[in-house]
Coordinates of C-alpha atoms and ligand atoms in Angstrom, one line a residue:
X1 CA -259.8 -0.9 -108.5
X2 CA -261.0 -0.5 -111.9
X3 CA -263.2 -3.6 -112.4
X4 CA -263.3 -3.5 -116.3
X5 CA -259.7 -4.3 -116.7
X6 CA -258.6 -7.8 -116.0
X7 CA -258.7 -8.9 -112.4
X8 CA -255.2 -10.6 -111.0
X9 CA -255.8 -12.9 -108.5
X10 CA -253.1 -14.9 -106.5
X11 CA -254.9 -18.2 -105.1
X12 CA -253.0 -19.6 -102.2
X13 CA -254.3 -22.9 -101.0
X14 CA -252.9 -26.4 -100.8
X15 CA -256.1 -28.3 -101.3
X16 CA -256.6 -29.0 -104.9
X17 CA -260.4 -29.5 -104.7
X18 CA -260.9 -26.0 -102.9
X19 CA -258.7 -24.3 -105.7
X20 CA -260.8 -25.6 -108.2
X21 CA -264.4 -24.5 -106.6
X22 CA -262.6 -21.1 -106.3
X23 CA -261.3 -21.0 -109.9
X24 CA -264.9 -21.8 -111.2
X25 CA -266.5 -19.4 -108.9
X26 CA -264.3 -16.8 -110.2
X27 CA -264.4 -17.3 -113.7
X28 CA -268.3 -17.7 -113.7
X29 CA -268.7 -14.2 -112.2
X30 CA -265.7 -12.6 -114.0
X31 CA -265.0 -12.8 -117.6
X32 CA -261.4 -11.4 -117.6
X33 CA -259.8 -12.9 -114.6
X34 CA -256.3 -14.2 -114.4
X35 CA -255.5 -16.4 -111.5
X36 CA -252.0 -17.6 -110.3
X37 CA -251.9 -20.4 -108.0
X38 CA -249.5 -21.2 -105.3
X39 CA -249.6 -24.2 -102.5
X40 CA -247.7 -22.5 -99.6
X41 CA -246.8 -19.3 -98.1
X42 CA -243.3 -19.7 -99.4
X43 CA -244.5 -20.1 -102.9
X44 CA -246.7 -17.3 -102.5
X45 CA -244.1 -14.8 -101.5
X46 CA -242.0 -15.9 -104.2
X47 CA -244.6 -15.4 -107.0
X48 CA -245.2 -11.8 -105.2
X49 CA -241.4 -10.9 -105.9
X50 CA -241.9 -10.6 -109.4
X51 CA -245.7 -10.0 -110.1
X52 CA -248.5 -7.8 -108.7
X53 CA -251.9 -8.7 -107.9
X54 CA -255.4 -7.0 -107.0
X55 CA -256.1 -9.5 -104.2
X56 CA -255.0 -12.6 -102.7
X57 CA -257.2 -15.3 -101.7
X58 CA -255.3 -17.1 -98.9
X59 CA -256.2 -20.2 -97.1
X60 CA -255.6 -20.2 -93.5
X61 CA -254.2 -23.6 -92.7
X62 CA -251.3 -24.2 -95.1
X63 CA -248.3 -26.4 -94.8
X64 CA -245.1 -24.7 -93.0
X65 CA -246.4 -21.3 -92.3
X66 CA -250.1 -20.1 -91.7
X67 CA -251.8 -17.6 -94.0
X68 CA -251.8 -15.3 -91.0
X69 CA -247.9 -15.4 -91.1
X70 CA -248.0 -14.5 -94.8
X71 CA -250.2 -11.7 -94.0
X72 CA -247.9 -10.3 -91.2
X73 CA -244.9 -10.7 -93.5
X74 CA -246.6 -8.5 -96.2
X75 CA -247.9 -6.0 -93.8
X76 CA -244.6 -5.5 -92.1
X77 CA -243.4 -3.9 -95.5
X78 CA -243.2 -0.3 -96.0
X79 CA -245.9 -0.6 -98.7
X80 CA -247.9 -2.9 -96.5
X81 CA -247.3 -5.4 -99.5
X82 CA -249.7 -3.4 -101.7
X83 CA -252.0 -5.9 -102.0
X84 CA -255.8 -6.7 -100.5
X85 CA -256.1 -10.0 -99.1
X86 CA -259.1 -12.1 -98.3
X87 CA -258.4 -15.1 -95.8
X88 CA -260.2 -18.2 -96.1
X89 CA -260.9 -21.1 -93.8
X90 CA -262.6 -24.3 -93.5
X91 CA -263.7 -23.5 -89.9
X92 CA -266.3 -20.9 -88.9
X93 CA -264.3 -19.8 -85.9
X94 CA -265.0 -16.3 -84.8
X95 CA -262.0 -15.8 -83.0
X96 CA -259.8 -17.0 -85.9
X97 CA -261.7 -14.3 -88.3
X98 CA -260.7 -11.6 -85.9
X99 CA -257.2 -12.7 -85.6
X100 CA -256.9 -12.6 -89.4
X101 CA -258.3 -9.1 -89.9
X102 CA -256.2 -8.1 -87.1
X103 CA -253.3 -9.1 -88.5
X104 CA -253.9 -7.1 -91.6
X105 CA -256.4 -8.9 -94.1
X106 CA -259.3 -7.0 -95.4
X107 CA -261.8 -10.0 -95.2
X108 CA -262.3 -13.4 -93.8
X109 CA -264.6 -15.8 -95.6
X110 CA -265.6 -19.5 -94.8
X111 CA -265.0 -21.8 -97.5
X112 CA -268.3 -23.4 -97.3
X113 CA -269.9 -20.0 -98.2
X114 CA -267.7 -19.8 -101.3
X115 CA -270.0 -21.0 -104.0
X116 CA -273.0 -19.0 -102.9
X117 CA -271.2 -16.0 -102.1
X118 CA -270.8 -12.8 -104.4
X119 CA -267.0 -13.4 -104.6
X120 CA -266.8 -10.6 -107.0
X121 CA -268.4 -8.2 -104.7
X122 CA -266.1 -9.4 -101.8
X123 CA -263.1 -8.8 -103.7
X124 CA -264.1 -5.4 -104.7
X125 CA -265.0 -4.4 -101.1
X126 CA -261.7 -6.1 -99.9
X127 CA -259.7 -3.9 -102.5
X128 CA -261.6 -0.6 -101.6
X129 CA -260.7 -1.3 -97.8
X130 CA -257.3 -2.1 -98.4
X131 CA -256.7 1.4 -100.6
X132 CA -258.3 3.2 -97.4
X133 CA -255.9 1.4 -95.2
X134 CA -253.0 2.0 -97.4
X135 CA -253.7 5.8 -97.7
X136 CA -253.8 5.9 -93.7
X137 CA -250.6 4.2 -93.3
X138 CA -249.2 6.6 -96.1
X139 CA -250.2 9.4 -94.0
X140 CA -249.1 7.8 -90.7
X141 CA -245.6 7.2 -92.4
X142 CA -245.4 10.9 -93.6
X143 CA -246.1 12.2 -90.0
X144 CA -243.7 9.6 -88.7
X145 CA -241.0 10.8 -91.3
X146 CA -241.7 14.5 -90.4
X147 CA -241.5 13.6 -86.6
X148 CA -238.3 11.4 -87.0
X149 CA -236.1 12.9 -89.6
X150 CA -234.0 16.0 -89.9
X151 CA -235.2 17.7 -93.1
X152 CA -231.6 18.8 -94.2
X153 CA -229.9 15.6 -94.3
X154 CA -232.6 12.8 -94.0
X155 CA -230.9 11.3 -90.9
X156 CA -232.7 10.7 -87.8
X157 CA -233.4 13.6 -85.5
X158 CA -232.6 14.1 -81.8
X159 CA -236.3 12.7 -81.0
X160 CA -235.8 9.5 -83.0
X161 CA -231.9 9.4 -81.7
X162 CA -233.4 9.2 -78.2
X163 CA -236.1 6.3 -79.2
X164 CA -233.3 4.6 -80.8
X165 CA -231.0 4.7 -77.7
X166 CA -234.2 3.5 -75.5
X167 CA -234.5 0.6 -77.8
X168 CA -230.9 -0.5 -77.6
X169 CA -230.3 0.3 -73.9
X170 CA -231.5 -1.7 -71.0
X171 CA -232.6 0.7 -68.2
X172 CA -231.0 -1.7 -65.7
X173 CA -227.7 -1.8 -67.6
X174 CA -227.8 -5.7 -67.9
X175 CA -227.7 -5.9 -71.8
X176 CA -225.5 -8.6 -72.9
X177 CA -224.6 -6.7 -76.4
X178 CA -222.2 -4.0 -76.2
X179 CA -223.1 -0.6 -77.6
X180 CA -220.8 2.3 -78.6
X181 CA -222.1 5.9 -78.9
X182 CA -220.0 8.1 -81.1
X183 CA -220.7 11.8 -80.8
X184 CA -219.6 14.1 -83.6
X185 CA -219.1 17.9 -83.8
X186 CA -217.6 19.8 -86.8
X187 CA -214.9 21.9 -85.5
X188 CA -215.2 24.8 -88.1
X189 CA -218.9 24.7 -89.0
X190 CA -219.7 27.9 -87.3
X191 CA -216.9 29.8 -89.2
X192 CA -217.9 28.5 -92.5
X193 CA -221.6 29.3 -91.8
X194 CA -220.6 32.9 -90.8
X195 CA -218.0 33.4 -93.7
X196 CA -219.5 31.5 -96.4
X197 CA -223.1 31.9 -95.6
X198 CA -225.7 29.5 -94.4
X199 CA -226.1 27.7 -97.8
X200 CA -222.5 26.8 -97.6
X201 CA -223.1 25.7 -93.9
X202 CA -226.0 23.4 -95.1
X203 CA -224.2 21.9 -97.8
X204 CA -221.4 21.0 -95.7
X205 CA -223.8 19.4 -93.3
X206 CA -225.3 17.3 -96.2
X207 CA -221.9 16.4 -97.4
X208 CA -220.8 15.3 -94.1
X209 CA -224.0 13.1 -93.8
X210 CA -223.6 11.5 -97.0
X211 CA -219.9 10.7 -96.6
X212 CA -220.3 9.0 -93.0
X213 CA -223.6 7.2 -94.3
X214 CA -221.5 5.4 -96.9
X215 CA -219.1 4.2 -94.1
X216 CA -221.8 2.8 -92.0
X217 CA -223.6 -0.8 -92.1
X218 CA -227.2 -0.6 -92.6
X219 CA -228.4 -1.2 -89.0
X220 CA -226.1 1.3 -87.5
X221 CA -228.2 4.3 -86.4
X222 CA -226.8 8.0 -87.7
X223 CA -228.5 10.8 -86.4
X224 CA -228.2 14.6 -86.5
X225 CA -228.7 15.9 -82.8
X226 CA -229.1 19.6 -84.2
X227 CA -226.7 22.3 -85.8
X228 CA -223.2 20.6 -86.3
X229 CA -223.7 17.7 -83.8
X230 CA -224.3 14.0 -84.9
X231 CA -224.2 10.8 -83.4
X232 CA -223.9 7.2 -84.4
X233 CA -225.0 4.3 -82.4
X234 CA -222.9 1.0 -83.1
X235 CA -224.6 -2.0 -82.0
X236 CA -223.1 -5.4 -80.9
X237 CA -219.5 -4.2 -80.8
X238 CA -216.9 -6.6 -80.0
X239 CA -213.9 -4.3 -79.0
X240 CA -212.7 -0.8 -78.3
X241 CA -210.3 -1.2 -81.4
X242 CA -213.8 -1.7 -83.7
X243 CA -215.1 1.8 -82.3
X244 CA -211.7 3.5 -83.0
X245 CA -211.8 2.1 -86.5
X246 CA -215.1 3.7 -87.2
X247 CA -213.8 6.9 -86.2
X248 CA -210.6 6.6 -88.1
X249 CA -212.6 5.9 -91.2
X250 CA -214.9 9.0 -90.6
X251 CA -211.5 11.0 -90.4
X252 CA -210.2 9.4 -93.5
X253 CA -213.1 10.3 -95.3
X254 CA -212.5 14.0 -94.7
X255 CA -208.8 13.9 -95.6
X256 CA -210.0 15.1 -98.9
X257 CA -211.3 18.6 -99.0
X258 CA -214.9 19.6 -100.1
X259 CA -215.9 22.0 -102.7
X260 CA -218.4 24.2 -101.9
X261 CA -219.2 26.7 -104.5
X262 CA -215.6 27.9 -105.5
X263 CA -214.4 27.2 -101.9
X264 CA -212.4 24.3 -100.7
X265 CA -213.4 23.4 -97.6
X266 CA -211.5 21.2 -94.9
X267 CA -214.0 19.5 -92.8
X268 CA -212.8 18.9 -89.2
X269 CA -214.6 16.6 -86.9
X270 CA -213.9 16.0 -83.3
X271 CA -215.3 12.6 -82.1
X272 CA -215.9 11.4 -78.6
X273 CA -216.9 7.6 -78.0
X274 CA -218.2 5.7 -74.9
X275 CA -219.2 2.1 -74.5
X276 CA -222.3 0.7 -72.8
X277 CA -222.5 -1.2 -70.5
X278 CA -218.7 -1.1 -69.9
X279 CA -218.7 2.4 -69.1
X280 CA -222.0 3.7 -68.6
X281 CA -225.2 2.0 -67.1
X282 CA -228.0 4.3 -68.6
X283 CA -228.6 6.1 -71.7
X284 CA -228.0 9.4 -69.9
X285 CA -224.8 8.4 -68.7
X286 CA -223.8 7.0 -72.0
X287 CA -224.3 10.1 -73.7
X288 CA -222.5 12.2 -71.0
X289 CA -219.4 10.0 -71.2
X290 CA -219.3 10.2 -75.2
X291 CA -219.7 13.9 -74.6
X292 CA -216.8 14.2 -72.3
X293 CA -214.7 12.1 -74.5
X294 CA -215.8 14.7 -77.4
X295 CA -214.8 17.4 -75.1
X296 CA -211.3 15.9 -74.7
X297 CA -210.9 15.5 -78.4
X298 CA -212.1 19.3 -79.0
X299 CA -209.6 20.5 -76.0
X300 CA -206.8 18.4 -77.7
X301 CA -206.5 20.4 -80.6
X302 CA -209.7 19.4 -82.5
X303 CA -210.0 16.8 -85.8
X304 CA -209.4 14.0 -83.0
X305 CA -211.1 11.0 -81.5
X306 CA -211.3 10.1 -78.1
X307 CA -212.7 7.0 -76.2
X308 CA -214.1 7.6 -72.9
X309 CA -212.0 6.5 -69.6
X310 CA -212.5 6.9 -66.1
X311 CA -209.6 9.5 -65.6
X312 CA -211.3 11.8 -68.0
X313 CA -214.2 12.1 -65.8
X314 CA -212.4 13.8 -62.8
X315 CA -210.3 16.0 -65.2
X316 CA -213.3 17.1 -67.4
X317 CA -216.2 16.9 -65.1
X318 CA -216.1 20.8 -64.3
X319 CA -215.5 21.9 -67.9
X320 CA -218.1 19.3 -69.1
X321 CA -220.6 20.9 -66.7
X322 CA -219.7 24.4 -68.1
X323 CA -219.7 23.5 -71.6
X324 CA -223.2 21.8 -71.7
X325 CA -224.4 24.7 -69.3
X326 CA -223.2 27.3 -72.1
X327 CA -225.2 25.4 -74.7
X328 CA -228.1 25.3 -72.6
X329 CA -227.9 28.9 -71.6
X330 CA -227.6 30.1 -75.0
X331 CA -230.3 28.0 -76.3
X332 CA -232.6 29.2 -73.5
X333 CA -231.2 32.7 -73.5
X334 CA -231.1 32.3 -69.7
X335 CA -227.8 34.1 -69.1
X336 CA -228.1 37.4 -67.2
X337 CA -226.4 40.7 -67.5
X338 CA -225.2 43.0 -64.5
X339 CA -224.3 46.7 -65.3
X340 CA -221.5 48.3 -63.4
X341 CA -221.6 52.2 -63.3
X342 CA -218.6 54.1 -64.3
X343 CA -218.0 57.5 -62.9
X344 CA -216.3 60.5 -64.3
X345 CA -213.7 61.1 -61.2
X346 CA -213.4 64.8 -62.3
X347 CA -217.1 65.5 -61.8
X348 CA -218.3 62.5 -59.6
X349 CA -221.2 61.9 -61.9
X350 CA -222.2 58.5 -63.4
X351 CA -221.6 58.6 -66.7
X352 CA -221.9 55.0 -68.2
X353 CA -222.2 51.4 -67.4
X354 CA -220.1 48.1 -68.1
X355 CA -222.3 45.2 -69.2
X356 CA -220.8 42.1 -67.6
X357 CA -222.5 38.6 -68.4
X358 CA -223.6 36.5 -65.5
X359 CA -224.2 32.9 -65.1
X360 CA -227.8 31.9 -64.2
X361 CA -228.1 31.8 -60.3
X362 CA -230.5 28.8 -60.6
X363 CA -227.3 26.6 -61.5
X364 CA -224.2 26.0 -59.9
X365 CA -221.7 29.2 -59.7
X366 CA -219.4 30.2 -62.4
X367 CA -217.7 33.5 -63.0
X368 CA -216.9 35.0 -66.4
X369 CA -213.3 34.4 -65.7
X370 CA -214.0 30.7 -65.7
X371 CA -216.8 30.3 -68.5
X372 CA -215.9 32.9 -71.0
X373 CA -212.5 31.1 -71.8
X374 CA -214.2 28.0 -72.3
X375 CA -216.6 29.6 -74.5
X376 CA -213.9 31.2 -76.4
X377 CA -212.4 27.7 -76.9
X378 CA -215.3 26.1 -78.5
X379 CA -216.7 29.1 -80.5
X380 CA -219.8 29.4 -78.3
X381 CA -218.6 33.0 -77.6
X382 CA -220.1 34.2 -80.8
X383 CA -223.7 33.4 -79.7
X384 CA -223.0 34.6 -75.9
X385 CA -221.3 37.6 -77.5
X386 CA -224.2 38.5 -79.6
X387 CA -226.6 37.9 -76.9
X388 CA -224.7 40.5 -74.7
X389 CA -224.4 42.9 -77.5
X390 CA -228.1 42.8 -78.1
X391 CA -229.2 43.0 -74.6
X392 CA -226.7 45.8 -73.5
X393 CA -227.6 48.1 -76.3
X394 CA -231.3 47.5 -76.0
X395 CA -230.8 48.3 -72.3
X396 CA -228.7 51.6 -72.8
X397 CA -231.5 52.6 -75.4
X398 CA -234.1 52.0 -72.9
X399 CA -232.4 54.0 -70.5
X400 CA -231.8 56.9 -73.0
X401 CA -235.7 56.8 -73.6
X402 CA -237.0 56.5 -70.2
X403 CA -234.5 59.0 -68.4
X404 CA -233.3 61.0 -71.3
X405 CA -229.7 60.4 -70.1
X406 CA -226.6 60.2 -72.1
X407 CA -225.0 57.3 -70.3
X408 CA -222.8 55.0 -72.8
X409 CA -222.5 51.3 -72.4
X410 CA -219.2 49.2 -72.2
X411 CA -219.4 45.9 -73.8
X412 CA -216.5 43.4 -73.5
X413 CA -215.5 41.9 -76.8
X414 CA -213.5 38.8 -77.0
X415 CA -210.5 38.7 -79.4
X416 CA -212.4 35.3 -80.9
X417 CA -215.3 37.5 -81.5
X418 CA -213.2 39.8 -83.5
X419 CA -211.9 37.0 -85.5
X420 CA -215.4 36.8 -87.4
X421 CA -216.1 39.6 -89.6
X422 CA -219.7 39.2 -89.1
X423 CA -219.3 40.6 -85.8
X424 CA -218.9 44.2 -87.1
X425 CA -222.3 44.1 -89.0
X426 CA -224.1 42.6 -86.0
X427 CA -222.8 45.6 -83.6
X428 CA -223.8 48.2 -86.1
X429 CA -227.1 46.5 -86.9
X430 CA -228.0 46.4 -83.2
X431 CA -227.0 50.0 -82.7
X432 CA -229.1 51.1 -85.6
X433 CA -232.2 48.8 -84.5
X434 CA -232.2 50.3 -81.0
X435 CA -231.1 53.9 -82.3
X436 CA -228.3 54.2 -80.1
X437 CA -225.4 56.4 -81.3
X438 CA -222.4 54.5 -81.9
X439 CA -220.4 57.2 -79.7
X440 CA -222.3 55.9 -76.6
X441 CA -221.1 52.5 -77.2
X442 CA -217.6 51.4 -76.0
X443 CA -216.1 48.3 -77.2
X444 CA -213.6 46.8 -74.6
X445 CA -211.1 44.5 -76.0
X446 CA -208.1 43.2 -74.3
X447 CA -204.6 43.2 -75.6
X448 CA -204.5 39.6 -76.3
X449 CA -206.5 40.4 -79.2
X450 CA -203.9 42.6 -80.8
X451 CA -201.3 39.8 -80.8
X452 CA -203.2 37.6 -83.2
X453 CA -201.3 37.9 -86.3
X454 CA -204.6 37.9 -88.4
X455 CA -205.1 41.2 -89.9
X456 CA -208.6 40.4 -89.7
X457 CA -208.8 41.5 -86.0
X458 CA -207.1 44.9 -86.8
X459 CA -209.4 45.5 -89.8
X460 CA -212.4 44.8 -87.5
X461 CA -211.3 47.2 -84.7
X462 CA -210.6 49.9 -87.5
X463 CA -213.9 49.3 -89.1
X464 CA -215.7 49.7 -85.8
X465 CA -213.9 52.8 -85.0
X466 CA -214.6 54.2 -88.3
X467 CA -218.3 53.8 -87.8
X468 CA -217.9 56.0 -84.6
X469 CA -217.7 53.1 -81.7
X470 CA -215.3 53.8 -79.0
X471 CA -212.7 51.3 -78.6
X472 CA -211.1 50.8 -75.1
X473 CA -208.1 48.8 -74.0
X474 CA -209.1 46.6 -71.0
X475 CA -207.0 45.5 -68.5
X476 CA -203.8 47.6 -69.3
X477 CA -201.0 47.4 -67.0
X478 CA -200.7 43.5 -66.8
X479 CA -199.1 41.3 -69.4
X480 CA -197.4 43.1 -72.3
X481 CA -198.8 46.5 -72.1
X482 CA -197.2 47.6 -75.4
X483 CA -197.4 51.1 -76.3
X484 CA -197.0 50.3 -79.9
X485 CA -200.3 48.8 -79.8
X486 CA -201.7 52.0 -78.4
X487 CA -200.3 53.9 -81.4
X488 CA -201.2 51.2 -84.1
X489 CA -204.7 51.0 -83.3
X490 CA -207.7 53.4 -82.9
X491 CA -207.8 53.1 -79.2
X492 CA -209.1 56.1 -77.3
X493 CA -209.8 54.7 -73.8
X494 CA -207.5 52.7 -71.6
X495 CA -208.7 50.9 -68.5
X496 CA -205.9 50.3 -66.0
X497 CA -206.1 46.8 -64.7
X498 CA -207.7 46.3 -61.4
X499 CA -205.0 44.2 -60.2
X500 CA -202.5 47.1 -60.1
X501 CA -204.3 47.9 -56.7
X502 CA -203.0 45.0 -55.2
X503 CA -199.8 43.7 -57.0
X504 CA -197.3 46.0 -55.7
X505 CA -196.1 45.3 -52.0
X506 CA -195.6 49.2 -51.0
X507 CA -198.1 51.8 -51.2
X508 CA -195.5 54.2 -52.6
X509 CA -194.7 51.6 -55.5
X510 CA -198.4 51.3 -56.3
X511 CA -198.7 54.8 -56.5
X512 CA -195.6 55.2 -58.8
X513 CA -196.8 52.8 -61.2
X514 CA -200.2 54.4 -61.4
X515 CA -198.6 57.8 -61.7
X516 CA -196.3 56.7 -64.7
X517 CA -199.0 54.7 -66.5
X518 CA -201.5 57.4 -66.3
X519 CA -199.1 60.2 -67.2
X520 CA -197.8 58.3 -70.2
X521 CA -201.4 57.5 -71.2
X522 CA -202.5 61.2 -71.0
X523 CA -199.6 62.2 -73.2
X524 CA -201.1 59.9 -75.9
X525 CA -204.4 61.6 -75.3
X526 CA -206.1 58.5 -74.0
X527 CA -209.1 58.7 -71.6
X528 CA -207.9 56.8 -68.6
X529 CA -210.3 54.6 -66.6
X530 CA -209.3 52.9 -63.2
X531 CA -211.1 49.6 -62.4
X532 CA -211.4 48.0 -59.3
X533 CA -211.6 50.8 -56.9
X534 CA -212.5 49.2 -53.8
X535 CA -211.9 51.8 -51.0
X536 CA -211.9 55.6 -50.4
X537 CA -207.9 55.4 -50.4
X538 CA -208.0 54.0 -54.1
X539 CA -210.5 56.7 -55.0
X540 CA -208.4 59.5 -53.5
X541 CA -205.4 58.2 -55.4
X542 CA -207.0 57.9 -58.6
X543 CA -208.3 61.4 -58.4
X544 CA -205.0 62.9 -57.3
X545 CA -203.6 61.6 -60.7
X546 CA -206.2 63.0 -62.6
X547 CA -207.6 59.8 -63.8
X548 CA -210.6 60.3 -66.0
X549 CA -213.0 57.7 -65.1
X550 CA -213.4 55.0 -62.4
X551 CA -215.2 52.0 -61.6
X552 CA -215.2 49.6 -58.8
X553 CA -217.0 48.1 -55.8
X554 CA -216.5 51.2 -53.7
X555 CA -218.4 53.4 -56.2
X556 CA -221.0 50.8 -57.4
X557 CA -221.2 46.9 -57.6
X558 CA -222.4 45.3 -61.0
X559 CA -226.1 44.9 -60.5
X560 CA -229.2 43.8 -62.7
X561 CA -230.8 46.5 -64.4
X562 CA -233.8 46.5 -62.3
X563 CA -231.8 47.2 -59.1
X564 CA -229.8 49.9 -60.4
X565 CA -230.7 53.5 -59.6
X566 CA -230.2 55.0 -63.0
X567 CA -230.4 58.7 -62.8
X568 CA -231.9 61.2 -64.8
X569 CA -229.3 63.3 -66.7
X570 CA -230.1 66.5 -67.8
Ligands
C2E601 P1 -213.3 43.1 -67.1 O1 -213.8 43.5 -68.2 O2 -211.9 43.7 -66.7 O3 -214.6 43.3 -66.0 C1 -214.1 43.9 -64.8 C2 -214.2 42.7 -63.8 O4 -213.9 43.4 -62.5 C3 -215.6 42.3 -63.6 O5 -215.5 41.0 -63.2 C4 -215.9 43.0 -62.4 O6 -217.1 42.4 -61.7 C5 -215.0 43.1 -61.3 N1 -215.0 44.2 -60.6 C6 -215.5 45.6 -60.9 N2 -215.3 46.2 -59.7 C7 -214.5 45.4 -59.0 C8 -213.7 45.8 -57.8 O7 -213.9 46.8 -57.2 N3 -212.9 45.0 -57.3 C9 -212.6 43.5 -57.9 N4 -211.8 42.9 -57.3 N5 -213.2 43.3 -59.0 C10 -214.3 44.2 -59.6 P2 -216.6 40.0 -63.9 O8 -217.7 40.3 -64.1 O9 -216.3 38.6 -63.2 O10 -215.7 39.7 -65.3 C11 -214.6 39.1 -65.5 C12 -213.9 39.5 -66.8 O11 -214.7 38.5 -68.0 C13 -214.3 40.7 -67.4 O12 -213.3 41.4 -67.0 C14 -214.3 40.4 -68.9 O13 -213.0 40.4 -69.3 C15 -215.0 39.3 -68.8 N6 -216.4 39.6 -69.3 C16 -217.2 39.8 -68.5 N7 -218.7 39.7 -69.1 C17 -218.2 39.7 -70.4 C18 -219.0 39.6 -71.6 O14 -220.2 40.0 -71.7 N8 -218.5 39.3 -72.9 C19 -216.8 39.0 -72.8 N9 -216.4 38.8 -73.9 N10 -216.0 39.1 -71.8 C20 -216.8 39.4 -70.7
MG602 MG1 -214.1 45.2 -69.4
MG603 MG1 -210.7 44.9 -66.9

């Protein structure tokens, strides 16, 4: 405090005589002092609304609320009330003095000491003390802000969301107040991020946060849990209708498109809601129920809202476990990859490997045929696909370096991945980063990809082929098996589906199908691969039909890289 300028003092004391003594003492010591008087806490707080002071001289015993209550009120404010406080009392009670300081006053003086006391010095010291406390508090607030807020949107982060949930939810599920949790996920965020860039993605998240914030009441907690996941905690709800209404308002807020740069974007959001303690008795259960409901919203075509109900649980439990597992294993990079050898059936030499993703063994079991379609539906396939591409190319690069061999790596690419043009750059980037020749990388696509109307897939496949990657058509012979696809797309390898070994009732028929397909594909100059070779007979038949490559349990099971016997090829 600059003591040369006028000293502004708020004097809160109901005793007229005491006020007189204080005023006299103050003016004796201090030439330029302005004293405003109040006779109660209420009056004091009222004056503080419009005026600021250097110090408050505050009597402990006041009519109505005590001085301590006034201190507590001021110190509960974000800026701690921004004023130094000296408390006064007629009593010399040591415990009371401690209580006053603990509640946030800077000093405590006994009224009988006032005249003899250097009041001016006490005020300067109290003011200095307050400044230091204030600074400390600001530092604390800054750290708290950093720890609790999401820097992009300014909303609470996951950590703070968990703390807020702990506050509103009784661990024993006995709360009388109903709480609804809404979980929200932007349906097209990943696509926007990938096609328009991260800046556009960030702006979409900010716009989403801003529009939703406007719809909420002050006490409703709104958090960004990470990525494009958001949560709202609705406290004291009266009906499920009320929860649905909030979701409706959110959907309504995004009927209008958002302009990001020159692009007009439709923001779609899937919302899942659950209610405590009606449907869940703990925080974890509530999050899980809301998540299951959100899963249902996504499965039902996205941009929807679903409230949890019991029947969802049975239906969606497995899907839910897989969905949450996918997110977790992407985050922790805990998937595994197995490699299955591919043989040249003319020379009996191992010539390459197919990379096949594996669900972590520490978890419940799931096979790619189960979890890959789920990952495709919720766009997790992009992250999973990139991980597989990276790991597989890295692995073949290591083999080439360590063993000097020339084996290729076949990588399965989902049609959903091909819808995203960024995947092309990613594959090229990885091949360059690990110095693997693109001709050593086979990209296996399934025919479903070729039915997609979007020409973007065709362009992706053509671009990849032009760069030098080999394009293989997987699972041929089941489903449509269109010859025009083989001609229209730059496909050079065709894998006959393993089911062809088992679907025909008679051996003769089976052989006839294989023969016809192999013959036709060879005429089209395709390299023909048989997958699912499980027996010597299968192998013999493939060889007799001059099928080029073979793969199957009989020749080698998919295995972790460490367990494989990778040969040195000269
Ligand atoms: P796919 O690409 O046709 O892979 C061949 C599947 O047949 C693999 O199943 C493999 O383990 C299995 N297999 C190999 N030899 C035999 C055999 O002799 N008999 C039998 N019955 N099966 C055999 P897996 O690993 O369960 O993968 C299933 C499908 O999941 C794959 O079919 C592929 O479409 C997809 N997939 C696997 N990994 C990935 C991946 O990393 N990315 C993508 N997008 N899809 C993947
Ligand atoms: Mg494959
Ligand atoms: Mg296949």
